[in-house]
Amino acid sequence: MDEYLTVMVYSVTVIAFAFLAYIVSRLLRPEKLEKEKYTTYECGEEPITPAWYQYSLQYYMYAILFVIFDVEILFLYPWALQMKNTEIFVAGMIFLFIVFVGLVYEWSKGILEWQKT
């Protein structure tokens, strides 16, 4: 029970410190919002493009797919370390097959093909 108390005290301390740092920063910051704050910073030069540029949604799709497949690779690391018997090998192959089917499905739907907008 003493171990749980230590974890709880540590958790409450971390949350309280984060909350306190947030409150202090809100109290000490200047309230005046300037027009220059919302422009791009180009080393003292006049901005050429607007500060808020909207990216194509295709970049987000590639980022999401990268994160998904990257996390799936993380699941393969413990599998590779424990590949000593047939059951673990079969489970890993089933997982890889499901990942491959997902990749083929995304490819067939045209998600991986770049389209000019």
PDB file of C-alpha atoms in Angstrom:
ATOM      1  CA  MET A   1       0.000   0.000   0.000  1.00  0.00           C
ATOM      2  CA  ASP A   2       2.952   2.285   0.678  1.00  0.00           C
ATOM      3  CA  GLU A   3       4.072   2.014  -2.980  1.00  0.00           C
ATOM      4  CA  TYR A   4       0.699   3.267  -4.186  1.00  0.00           C
ATOM      5  CA  LEU A   5       0.859   6.207  -1.804  1.00  0.00           C
ATOM      6  CA  THR A   6       4.257   7.183  -3.204  1.00  0.00           C
ATOM      7  CA  VAL A   7       2.947   7.065  -6.769  1.00  0.00           C
ATOM      8  CA  MET A   8      -0.130   9.092  -5.826  1.00  0.00           C
ATOM      9  CA  VAL A   9       1.908  11.768  -4.040  1.00  0.00           C
ATOM     10  CA  TYR A  10       4.267  11.988  -7.010  1.00  0.00           C
ATOM     11  CA  SER A  11       1.357  12.240  -9.481  1.00  0.00           C
ATOM     12  CA  VAL A  12      -0.381  14.957  -7.487  1.00  0.00           C
ATOM     13  CA  THR A  13       2.900  16.877  -7.176  1.00  0.00           C
ATOM     14  CA  VAL A  14       3.532  16.719 -10.931  1.00  0.00           C
ATOM     15  CA  ILE A  15      -0.003  17.850 -11.772  1.00  0.00           C
ATOM     16  CA  ALA A  16       0.130  20.643  -9.183  1.00  0.00           C
ATOM     17  CA  PHE A  17       3.485  21.862 -10.495  1.00  0.00           C
ATOM     18  CA  ALA A  18       2.226  21.899 -14.099  1.00  0.00           C
ATOM     19  CA  PHE A  19      -0.936  23.741 -13.079  1.00  0.00           C
ATOM     20  CA  LEU A  20       1.055  26.240 -11.000  1.00  0.00           C
ATOM     21  CA  ALA A  21       3.473  26.907 -13.878  1.00  0.00           C
ATOM     22  CA  TYR A  22       0.521  27.510 -16.200  1.00  0.00           C
ATOM     23  CA  ILE A  23      -1.145  29.943 -13.785  1.00  0.00           C
ATOM     24  CA  VAL A  24       2.087  31.870 -13.157  1.00  0.00           C
ATOM     25  CA  SER A  25       2.774  32.186 -16.883  1.00  0.00           C
ATOM     26  CA  ARG A  26      -0.762  33.471 -17.473  1.00  0.00           C
ATOM     27  CA  LEU A  27      -0.349  36.069 -14.715  1.00  0.00           C
ATOM     28  CA  LEU A  28       3.059  37.306 -15.873  1.00  0.00           C
ATOM     29  CA  ARG A  29       2.499  37.493 -19.616  1.00  0.00           C
ATOM     30  CA  PRO A  30       1.699  40.813 -21.290  1.00  0.00           C
ATOM     31  CA  GLU A  31      -1.946  41.304 -22.172  1.00  0.00           C
ATOM     32  CA  LYS A  32      -1.347  43.468 -25.218  1.00  0.00           C
ATOM     33  CA  LEU A  33      -1.623  41.489 -28.463  1.00  0.00           C
ATOM     34  CA  GLU A  34       0.293  43.106 -31.283  1.00  0.00           C
ATOM     35  CA  LYS A  35      -0.356  42.848 -35.000  1.00  0.00           C
ATOM     36  CA  GLU A  36       3.208  41.674 -35.659  1.00  0.00           C
ATOM     37  CA  LYS A  37       2.663  38.599 -33.536  1.00  0.00           C
ATOM     38  CA  TYR A  38       0.471  37.054 -36.216  1.00  0.00           C
ATOM     39  CA  THR A  39       2.875  37.619 -39.117  1.00  0.00           C
ATOM     40  CA  THR A  40       5.630  35.273 -40.234  1.00  0.00           C
ATOM     41  CA  TYR A  41       9.140  35.939 -39.015  1.00  0.00           C
ATOM     42  CA  GLU A  42      11.634  36.096 -41.861  1.00  0.00           C
ATOM     43  CA  CYS A  43      14.832  37.386 -40.202  1.00  0.00           C
ATOM     44  CA  GLY A  44      13.778  41.020 -40.171  1.00  0.00           C
ATOM     45  CA  GLU A  45      12.551  41.038 -43.770  1.00  0.00           C
ATOM     46  CA  GLU A  46       9.036  41.929 -44.773  1.00  0.00           C
ATOM     47  CA  PRO A  47       6.807  38.818 -44.957  1.00  0.00           C
ATOM     48  CA  ILE A  48       6.246  37.513 -48.477  1.00  0.00           C
ATOM     49  CA  THR A  49       3.392  35.101 -47.793  1.00  0.00           C
ATOM     50  CA  PRO A  50       0.640  35.120 -45.160  1.00  0.00           C
ATOM     51  CA  ALA A  51       1.470  33.590 -41.786  1.00  0.00           C
ATOM     52  CA  TRP A  52      -1.394  31.114 -41.833  1.00  0.00           C
ATOM     53  CA  TYR A  53      -0.929  28.916 -44.894  1.00  0.00           C
ATOM     54  CA  GLN A  54      -3.265  25.960 -45.341  1.00  0.00           C
ATOM     55  CA  TYR A  55      -1.549  22.726 -46.306  1.00  0.00           C
ATOM     56  CA  SER A  56      -3.039  20.161 -48.622  1.00  0.00           C
ATOM     57  CA  LEU A  57      -4.956  17.360 -46.924  1.00  0.00           C
ATOM     58  CA  GLN A  58      -2.797  14.834 -48.742  1.00  0.00           C
ATOM     59  CA  TYR A  59       0.109  15.662 -46.427  1.00  0.00           C
ATOM     60  CA  TYR A  60      -2.046  14.808 -43.418  1.00  0.00           C
ATOM     61  CA  MET A  61      -3.067  11.488 -44.969  1.00  0.00           C
ATOM     62  CA  TYR A  62       0.572  10.524 -45.486  1.00  0.00           C
ATOM     63  CA  ALA A  63       1.385  11.583 -41.925  1.00  0.00           C
ATOM     64  CA  ILE A  64      -1.472   9.494 -40.523  1.00  0.00           C
ATOM     65  CA  LEU A  65      -0.453   6.466 -42.588  1.00  0.00           C
ATOM     66  CA  PHE A  66       3.150   6.865 -41.438  1.00  0.00           C
ATOM     67  CA  VAL A  67       2.103   6.939 -37.782  1.00  0.00           C
ATOM     68  CA  ILE A  68      -0.160   3.913 -38.214  1.00  0.00           C
ATOM     69  CA  PHE A  69       2.490   1.782 -39.912  1.00  0.00           C
ATOM     70  CA  ASP A  70       5.182   3.014 -37.541  1.00  0.00           C
ATOM     71  CA  VAL A  71       3.141   1.890 -34.533  1.00  0.00           C
ATOM     72  CA  GLU A  72       2.537  -1.462 -36.210  1.00  0.00           C
ATOM     73  CA  ILE A  73       6.288  -1.911 -36.569  1.00  0.00           C
ATOM     74  CA  LEU A  74       6.623  -1.262 -32.826  1.00  0.00           C
ATOM     75  CA  PHE A  75       4.358  -4.256 -32.238  1.00  0.00           C
ATOM     76  CA  LEU A  76       6.740  -6.421 -34.257  1.00  0.00           C
ATOM     77  CA  TYR A  77       9.769  -5.693 -32.060  1.00  0.00           C
ATOM     78  CA  PRO A  78       8.691  -7.812 -29.048  1.00  0.00           C
ATOM     79  CA  TRP A  79       7.536 -10.496 -31.459  1.00  0.00           C
ATOM     80  CA  ALA A  80      11.008 -10.661 -33.009  1.00  0.00           C
ATOM     81  CA  LEU A  81      12.605 -10.973 -29.573  1.00  0.00           C
ATOM     82  CA  GLN A  82      10.335 -13.852 -28.518  1.00  0.00           C
ATOM     83  CA  MET A  83      10.287 -15.826 -31.764  1.00  0.00           C
ATOM     84  CA  LYS A  84      11.294 -19.144 -30.225  1.00  0.00           C
ATOM     85  CA  ASN A  85       8.266 -21.303 -30.861  1.00  0.00           C
ATOM     86  CA  THR A  86       5.808 -21.856 -33.683  1.00  0.00           C
ATOM     87  CA  GLU A  87       2.770 -20.242 -32.044  1.00  0.00           C
ATOM     88  CA  ILE A  88       4.482 -16.871 -31.737  1.00  0.00           C
ATOM     89  CA  PHE A  89       5.717 -17.104 -35.328  1.00  0.00           C
ATOM     90  CA  VAL A  90       2.198 -17.868 -36.601  1.00  0.00           C
ATOM     91  CA  ALA A  91       0.706 -14.996 -34.588  1.00  0.00           C
ATOM     92  CA  GLY A  92       3.291 -12.604 -36.028  1.00  0.00           C
ATOM     93  CA  MET A  93       2.636 -13.792 -39.567  1.00  0.00           C
ATOM     94  CA  ILE A  94      -1.112 -13.287 -39.093  1.00  0.00           C
ATOM     95  CA  PHE A  95      -0.431  -9.771 -37.853  1.00  0.00           C
ATOM     96  CA  LEU A  96       1.820  -9.031 -40.842  1.00  0.00           C
ATOM     97  CA  PHE A  97      -0.830 -10.425 -43.185  1.00  0.00           C
ATOM     98  CA  ILE A  98      -3.468  -8.104 -41.698  1.00  0.00           C
ATOM     99  CA  VAL A  99      -1.095  -5.132 -42.080  1.00  0.00           C
ATOM    100  CA  PHE A 100      -0.405  -6.118 -45.690  1.00  0.00           C
ATOM    101  CA  VAL A 101      -4.139  -6.444 -46.436  1.00  0.00           C
ATOM    102  CA  GLY A 102      -4.652  -2.956 -44.990  1.00  0.00           C
ATOM    103  CA  LEU A 103      -1.890  -1.575 -47.188  1.00  0.00           C
ATOM    104  CA  VAL A 104      -3.375  -3.204 -50.301  1.00  0.00           C
ATOM    105  CA  TYR A 105      -6.821  -1.836 -49.398  1.00  0.00           C
ATOM    106  CA  GLU A 106      -5.454   1.700 -48.999  1.00  0.00           C
ATOM    107  CA  TRP A 107      -3.619   1.374 -52.288  1.00  0.00           C
ATOM    108  CA  SER A 108      -6.747   0.105 -54.078  1.00  0.00           C
ATOM    109  CA  LYS A 109      -8.772   3.061 -52.760  1.00  0.00           C
ATOM    110  CA  GLY A 110      -6.191   5.475 -54.212  1.00  0.00           C
ATOM    111  CA  ILE A 111      -5.113   6.910 -50.877  1.00  0.00           C
ATOM    112  CA  LEU A 112      -1.420   6.469 -51.674  1.00  0.00           C
ATOM    113  CA  GLU A 113      -1.599   8.202 -55.057  1.00  0.00           C
ATOM    114  CA  TRP A 114      -0.749  11.878 -55.201  1.00  0.00           C
ATOM    115  CA  GLN A 115      -3.454  14.022 -56.793  1.00  0.00           C
ATOM    116  CA  LYS A 116      -2.987  17.547 -58.052  1.00  0.00           C
ATOM    117  CA  THR A 117      -5.388  19.969 -56.430  1.00  0.00           C
TER     118      THR A 117
END
